[in-house]
């Protein structure tokens, strides 16, 4: 397969991928353990599990179900969305914001009715962000690592056979192979920073939604949805090739900071209630 013959794995691909895996797993474990130990009298591990399950159901089951019809299937709706950058971006950020934040709201309001402490709200956010790392991001990075190892340590035909890449699957596998080859320490840093920002965002948005639940003020759910949509805007634009990768990180850092500031104020306000 000629499309793979000119791909050369970078010298830093394997170590950068390994370090990325170690850092994002360590970050998740540290946040979880630290918060549970620090607030052991005010937290309940059920909120951590609820956050993880809430993400899987809202984002990986329900949202992906809509994506199947609106993006993956060949129909008039999917052709319209795929054919327009504006429609693609608006659709993508709306689905992410609505499904994840409404999922958070439903779980926190109707399911997790006991132990409604502000510390548990943070723990829920850690569970939400942590399962995204462990269940979605980590497998893709491990796949890139496996590809890098196979392409580095053996002939091309052996690597392709081991990875079950055939003429039929070559087009689907090519982006992953290219990503593995291009992965370096710069990409490592960007991936770790992006995951840290995402974790902080999930914790902040959970606190915002949680405050709306315990205070009975309805404006906080729409606020969380709007912040989530704004956070994802440049990422969606990048997928369409409309903006450079560095701008995605700058944009994400800004809206994460805004979300954190709002969440900290509400977190402190809850201590006064």
PDB file of C-alpha atoms in Angstrom, residues 92 97 109 114-116 122 127 137 144 157 171 190-191 193 200 203 214 219-220 222 224 226 229-230 236 244 255 260:
ATOM      1  CA  UNK A  92     -21.153  20.050  17.023  1.00  0.00           C
ATOM      2  CA  UNK A  97     -23.159  21.500  25.286  1.00  0.00           C
ATOM      3  CA  UNK A 109     -31.127  16.966  40.362  1.00  0.00           C
ATOM      4  CA  UNK A 114     -28.371  12.721  48.953  1.00  0.00           C
ATOM      5  CA  UNK A 115     -25.092  14.201  50.202  1.00  0.00           C
ATOM      6  CA  UNK A 116     -25.455  17.363  48.142  1.00  0.00           C
ATOM      7  CA  UNK A 122     -16.254  18.778  42.388  1.00  0.00           C
ATOM      8  CA  UNK A 127     -15.524  11.586  37.484  1.00  0.00           C
ATOM      9  CA  UNK A 137      -8.678   9.877  25.012  1.00  0.00           C
ATOM     10  CA  UNK A 144      -1.043   5.544  18.298  1.00  0.00           C
ATOM     11  CA  UNK A 157       4.328  -5.392   5.427  1.00  0.00           C
ATOM     12  CA  UNK A 171      -8.171   4.825   4.236  1.00  0.00           C
ATOM     13  CA  UNK A 190      -0.429  20.221  23.955  1.00  0.00           C
ATOM     14  CA  UNK A 191      -2.286  16.994  24.709  1.00  0.00           C
ATOM     15  CA  UNK A 193      -2.426  20.821  28.660  1.00  0.00           C
ATOM     16  CA  UNK A 200     -10.855  22.006  34.963  1.00  0.00           C
ATOM     17  CA  UNK A 203     -15.234  20.457  37.283  1.00  0.00           C
ATOM     18  CA  UNK A 214     -29.342  23.428  44.964  1.00  0.00           C
ATOM     19  CA  UNK A 219     -30.204  30.447  34.662  1.00  0.00           C
ATOM     20  CA  UNK A 220     -27.164  28.348  35.565  1.00  0.00           C
ATOM     21  CA  UNK A 222     -28.137  27.654  30.166  1.00  0.00           C
ATOM     22  CA  UNK A 224     -23.129  26.020  31.564  1.00  0.00           C
ATOM     23  CA  UNK A 226     -23.215  28.355  26.654  1.00  0.00           C
ATOM     24  CA  UNK A 229     -20.400  25.560  23.461  1.00  0.00           C
ATOM     25  CA  UNK A 230     -17.949  28.450  23.486  1.00  0.00           C
ATOM     26  CA  UNK A 236     -14.794  22.291  15.824  1.00  0.00           C
ATOM     27  CA  UNK A 244      -4.552  26.577  13.494  1.00  0.00           C
ATOM     28  CA  UNK A 255     -12.939  29.976  28.369  1.00  0.00           C
ATOM     29  CA  UNK A 260     -13.177  28.506  36.717  1.00  0.00           C
TER      30      UNK A 260
END
